[in-house]
Amino acid sequence: MSERTIALVTGANKGIGYEIAVGLGALGWRVGVGARDDERRAAAVEKLRACGVEAFGVPLDVTDDASVSAAARLIEERAGRLDVLVNNAAVAGGMPQEPTKVDPATIRTVVETNVIGVIRVTNAMLPLLRRSASPRIVNMSSSVGSLTRQSGTAAELTTGPVAAAYSPSKTFLNAVTLQYVRELSDTNILINVGCPGYVATDLNGFRGVRSPAQGAEIAIKLATLPDDGPTGKFFEDAGVVPW
Ligand SMILES: NC(=O)c1ccc[n+]([C@@H]2O[C@H](COP(=O)([O-])OP(=O)(O)OC[C@H]3O[C@@H](n4cnc5c(N)ncnc54)[C@H](OP(=O)(O)O)[C@@H]3O)[C@@H](O)[C@H]2O)c1
């Protein structure tokens, strides 16, 4: 088995996921670049390697059981274990998404990727994570999933447009994360949720105000927590996000 820390980042071909791969690679880690499109994955791996990152491509569509199983087999063959899983892949589902007008198909698509996709990938990778001395799971969520912030007074709202699919998908993801924390409380796996802030990426038509590298910082922090670090918490750069 490799002495080097092995990480898998889903949706690592662009945006925040790509920058998470850059940041983890800069630590000397081997980074699996999870991406569903062959060309986009190959281009990202090539670019990462050109920056000195020991990157390898992991074909991965988080909505597809066979793809996720194959990804777990590939990591087992390459590394024999997984130290860090960053569940970053997500879709916004297209806006507007007012609850009074939303197409139920949009909600299904967003939940399939942003929630069930994370469950599918996590469960497939869990046997490999259990072989790690210091396993970490980082779920990339969003403060738009914070019920506290969504229900605050207008002045306190920090959180995006009215969205009946994307925002609740992140609330659902947060809730599911806590169920993992409970079930795995007798293990050494640290499982946390991160919000990258409002980042200029494809997800929001590049309207965000932070760079993808800035957005990646919270995931890198949670991926590199010490063994006595927190678990079951929701963080942004400024600190804890209320559920
Ligand atoms: N940008 C923000 O302001 C913001 C704010 C809060 C939270 N976040 C969260 O941060 C994370 C990264 O978002 P981003 O802004 O970097 O978005 P992005 O640039 O749109 O990247 C999303 C990534 O997810 C991948 N993906 C989507 N569906 C997939 C699937 N079924 N299987 C595998 N990969 C899939 C995309 O791959 P393709 O290239 O193949 O589509 C892409 O690599 C997401 O969890 C997002 O919800 C972002």
Coordinates of C-alpha atoms and ligand atoms in Angstrom, one line a residue:
M1 CA 0.0 0.0 0.0
S2 CA 1.1 3.6 -0.8
E3 CA 2.7 5.6 2.0
R4 CA 1.3 8.7 0.5
T5 CA -2.1 10.0 1.5
I6 CA -4.7 9.0 -1.1
A7 CA -7.7 11.3 -1.8
L8 CA -10.6 11.1 -4.2
V9 CA -12.4 14.3 -5.2
T10 CA -15.7 14.0 -7.1
G11 CA -16.4 16.5 -9.8
A12 CA -12.7 17.4 -9.9
N13 CA -12.5 18.4 -13.6
K14 CA -13.4 22.0 -13.0
G15 CA -14.5 24.7 -10.5
I16 CA -13.9 24.2 -6.8
G17 CA -13.3 20.4 -7.2
Y18 CA -10.4 21.1 -9.5
E19 CA -8.9 23.5 -7.0
I20 CA -9.4 21.1 -4.2
A21 CA -7.3 18.6 -6.2
V22 CA -4.6 21.3 -6.7
G23 CA -4.5 22.0 -3.0
L24 CA -4.4 18.4 -1.9
G25 CA -1.8 17.6 -4.6
A26 CA 0.4 20.4 -3.3
L27 CA 0.6 18.6 0.0
G28 CA 2.2 15.7 -1.8
W29 CA -0.9 13.6 -1.8
R30 CA -2.0 11.3 -4.6
V31 CA -5.3 12.6 -5.9
G32 CA -8.0 10.7 -7.8
V33 CA -9.7 13.1 -10.2
G34 CA -13.3 11.9 -10.2
A35 CA -15.1 13.1 -13.3
R36 CA -17.8 11.7 -15.6
D37 CA -16.6 13.1 -19.0
D38 CA -13.5 11.3 -20.5
E39 CA -12.1 14.4 -22.2
R40 CA -12.7 16.8 -19.3
R41 CA -11.2 14.3 -16.9
A42 CA -8.1 13.7 -19.1
A43 CA -7.6 17.4 -19.5
A44 CA -7.8 18.1 -15.8
V45 CA -5.4 15.2 -15.0
E46 CA -2.9 16.5 -17.5
K47 CA -3.1 20.1 -16.1
L48 CA -2.7 18.8 -12.6
R49 CA 0.3 16.7 -13.5
A50 CA 1.8 19.7 -15.3
C51 CA 1.6 21.5 -11.9
G52 CA 3.4 18.6 -10.2
V53 CA 0.3 16.9 -8.7
E54 CA 0.4 13.1 -8.7
A55 CA -3.1 12.9 -10.2
F56 CA -4.9 10.0 -11.7
G57 CA -8.2 9.9 -13.5
V58 CA -11.2 8.1 -11.9
P59 CA -14.2 7.8 -14.3
L60 CA -17.1 8.6 -12.1
D61 CA -20.7 9.5 -12.6
V62 CA -22.1 9.8 -9.1
T63 CA -25.6 9.0 -10.4
D64 CA -24.6 5.6 -11.8
D65 CA -24.2 2.5 -9.6
A66 CA -21.9 0.7 -12.1
S67 CA -19.7 3.8 -12.5
V68 CA -19.3 4.3 -8.8
S69 CA -18.5 0.6 -8.2
A70 CA -15.9 0.7 -10.9
A71 CA -14.4 3.8 -9.4
A72 CA -14.0 2.0 -6.0
R73 CA -12.3 -1.0 -7.8
L74 CA -10.0 1.3 -9.6
I75 CA -8.9 3.0 -6.3
E76 CA -8.4 -0.3 -4.7
E77 CA -6.2 -1.5 -7.5
R78 CA -4.2 1.8 -7.6
A79 CA -3.8 2.4 -3.9
G80 CA -5.4 -0.4 -1.8
R81 CA -7.2 2.1 0.4
L82 CA -8.6 5.6 0.5
D83 CA -7.7 8.2 3.1
V84 CA -9.9 11.2 2.1
L85 CA -13.1 11.4 0.2
V86 CA -14.3 14.8 -0.9
N87 CA -17.9 14.6 -2.1
N88 CA -17.8 17.8 -4.2
A89 CA -19.8 17.0 -7.4
A90 CA -23.2 18.7 -7.6
V91 CA -25.7 20.3 -9.9
A92 CA -27.8 23.4 -9.4
G93 CA -30.6 22.2 -11.6
G94 CA -31.2 25.5 -13.5
M95 CA -32.9 28.6 -12.1
P96 CA -35.5 29.9 -11.5
Q97 CA -36.7 27.2 -9.1
E98 CA -39.6 28.8 -7.3
P99 CA -41.5 26.1 -5.3
T100 CA -44.8 27.2 -6.8
K101 CA -43.5 26.6 -10.3
V102 CA -40.7 24.0 -10.1
D103 CA -40.8 21.0 -12.3
P104 CA -40.7 17.9 -10.0
A105 CA -38.2 16.4 -12.5
T106 CA -35.7 19.1 -11.6
I107 CA -36.0 18.2 -7.9
R108 CA -35.4 14.5 -8.7
T109 CA -32.3 15.3 -10.8
V110 CA -30.8 17.6 -8.2
V111 CA -31.4 15.2 -5.3
E112 CA -30.2 12.2 -7.3
T113 CA -26.8 14.0 -7.8
N114 CA -26.4 16.1 -4.7
V115 CA -27.7 13.7 -2.1
I116 CA -28.1 10.2 -3.4
G117 CA -24.9 10.6 -5.4
V118 CA -23.0 11.4 -2.2
I119 CA -24.6 8.4 -0.4
R120 CA -23.7 6.1 -3.4
V121 CA -20.1 7.2 -3.5
T122 CA -19.6 7.2 0.2
N123 CA -20.9 3.7 0.6
A124 CA -18.8 2.4 -2.2
M125 CA -15.7 4.0 -0.8
L126 CA -16.3 3.1 2.9
P127 CA -14.5 -0.2 2.8
L128 CA -11.5 1.5 1.4
L129 CA -11.7 4.4 3.9
R130 CA -11.9 1.9 6.8
R131 CA -8.4 0.7 5.8
S132 CA -7.0 4.2 6.4
A133 CA -5.3 5.2 9.6
S134 CA -6.9 8.7 9.5
P135 CA -10.0 8.6 7.3
R136 CA -11.8 11.8 6.4
I137 CA -15.0 12.5 4.5
V138 CA -15.8 16.1 3.4
N139 CA -19.2 16.8 2.0
M140 CA -19.3 20.0 0.0
S141 CA -22.6 21.6 0.9
S142 CA -23.7 25.3 1.0
S143 CA -24.9 27.8 3.5
V144 CA -28.1 27.9 1.3
G145 CA -28.8 24.6 3.0
S146 CA -28.8 26.2 6.4
L147 CA -32.4 26.3 7.7
T148 CA -31.3 28.8 10.3
R149 CA -30.0 31.2 7.7
Q150 CA -32.9 30.6 5.3
S151 CA -35.4 31.4 8.0
G152 CA -33.7 34.5 9.4
T153 CA -34.9 38.0 8.9
A154 CA -34.2 39.5 5.5
A155 CA -31.2 41.4 6.7
E156 CA -29.6 38.2 7.9
L157 CA -30.2 36.2 4.8
T158 CA -27.0 35.5 3.1
T159 CA -28.3 32.8 1.0
G160 CA -29.1 32.8 -2.7
P161 CA -32.3 32.9 -4.6
V162 CA -35.5 31.1 -3.7
A163 CA -34.7 27.6 -4.9
A164 CA -36.9 24.5 -4.3
A165 CA -34.4 22.0 -5.5
Y166 CA -30.8 23.1 -5.0
S167 CA -31.1 24.7 -1.5
P168 CA -33.1 21.8 0.0
S169 CA -30.8 19.3 -1.6
K170 CA -28.0 20.8 0.5
T171 CA -30.2 20.7 3.7
F172 CA -30.9 17.0 2.9
L173 CA -27.2 16.4 2.4
N174 CA -26.4 18.0 5.8
A175 CA -29.1 15.9 7.5
V176 CA -27.8 12.7 5.8
T177 CA -24.2 13.6 6.9
L178 CA -25.3 13.7 10.5
Q179 CA -26.8 10.2 10.1
Y180 CA -23.4 9.0 8.9
V181 CA -21.8 10.7 11.8
R182 CA -24.1 8.9 14.2
E183 CA -23.8 5.4 12.6
L184 CA -20.0 5.7 12.3
S185 CA -19.4 7.3 15.7
D186 CA -17.4 4.3 16.9
T187 CA -14.9 4.6 14.1
N188 CA -12.1 7.1 13.5
I189 CA -13.7 8.6 10.4
L190 CA -14.1 12.3 10.7
I191 CA -17.0 13.5 8.6
N192 CA -17.7 17.2 8.1
V193 CA -19.6 19.5 5.8
G194 CA -18.1 22.5 4.1
C195 CA -19.5 25.7 2.4
P196 CA -17.1 27.3 0.0
G197 CA -18.8 30.7 -0.1
Y198 CA -20.2 32.3 -3.2
V199 CA -17.7 31.2 -5.9
A200 CA -17.5 32.1 -9.6
T201 CA -18.1 28.8 -11.3
D202 CA -20.3 27.2 -14.0
L203 CA -22.8 26.3 -11.2
N204 CA -23.9 30.0 -10.9
G205 CA -23.0 31.3 -14.4
F206 CA -19.7 32.7 -12.8
R207 CA -21.6 35.2 -10.8
G208 CA -19.9 34.3 -7.5
V209 CA -17.5 36.7 -5.9
R210 CA -14.8 34.3 -4.7
S211 CA -12.2 32.4 -6.7
P212 CA -12.4 28.6 -7.0
A213 CA -9.1 28.4 -5.1
Q214 CA -10.7 30.4 -2.3
G215 CA -13.7 28.1 -2.4
A216 CA -11.4 25.1 -2.1
E217 CA -9.8 26.2 1.1
I218 CA -12.5 25.0 3.5
A219 CA -12.5 21.5 1.9
I220 CA -8.7 21.3 2.2
K221 CA -8.9 22.3 5.8
L222 CA -11.5 19.6 6.5
A223 CA -9.5 17.0 4.5
T224 CA -6.4 17.7 6.6
L225 CA -8.0 17.7 10.1
P226 CA -5.8 16.2 12.8
D227 CA -7.1 12.9 14.4
D228 CA -8.6 14.8 17.3
G229 CA -10.3 17.3 15.0
P230 CA -14.1 17.9 14.9
T231 CA -16.7 15.6 13.3
G232 CA -20.3 16.2 12.4
K233 CA -19.9 19.9 12.0
F234 CA -20.7 22.4 9.2
F235 CA -18.0 24.9 8.4
E236 CA -17.2 27.9 6.2
D237 CA -14.0 29.9 6.2
A238 CA -15.4 32.2 8.9
G239 CA -16.2 29.3 11.3
V240 CA -19.2 27.2 12.1
V241 CA -22.4 27.5 10.0
P242 CA -25.6 27.0 11.9
W243 CA -27.7 24.0 10.6
Ligands
LIG1 N1 -20.0 27.9 -6.7 C1 -20.6 28.3 -5.5 O1 -20.8 29.5 -5.3 C2 -20.9 27.3 -4.5 C3 -21.5 27.7 -3.3 C4 -21.8 26.8 -2.3 C5 -21.6 25.5 -2.5 N2 -21.0 25.0 -3.7 C6 -20.8 23.6 -3.9 O2 -19.4 23.4 -4.2 C7 -19.3 22.2 -5.0 C8 -18.6 22.5 -6.3 O3 -19.4 23.4 -7.1 P1 -18.7 24.3 -8.2 O4 -19.2 25.7 -8.0 O5 -17.3 24.1 -8.4 O6 -19.6 23.8 -9.5 P2 -19.1 23.4 -11.0 O7 -18.0 24.3 -11.5 O8 -20.4 23.4 -11.8 O9 -18.6 21.9 -10.8 C9 -19.4 20.9 -10.5 C10 -18.7 19.6 -10.7 O10 -19.5 18.5 -10.4 C11 -19.5 17.6 -11.5 N3 -20.7 16.8 -11.6 C12 -22.0 17.2 -11.8 N4 -22.8 16.1 -11.9 C13 -22.0 15.0 -11.8 C14 -22.2 13.6 -11.8 N5 -23.5 13.1 -12.0 N6 -21.2 12.8 -11.7 C15 -19.9 13.3 -11.5 N7 -19.6 14.6 -11.5 C16 -20.7 15.4 -11.6 C17 -19.3 18.5 -12.7 O11 -18.9 17.7 -13.8 P3 -19.2 18.1 -15.4 O12 -18.1 19.1 -15.8 O13 -19.1 16.8 -16.1 O14 -20.5 18.8 -15.4 C18 -18.2 19.4 -12.2 O15 -17.0 18.8 -12.2 C19 -20.7 21.7 -5.2 O16 -21.1 20.7 -4.3 C20 -21.6 23.0 -5.0 O17 -22.9 22.7 -4.6 C21 -20.7 25.9 -4.7

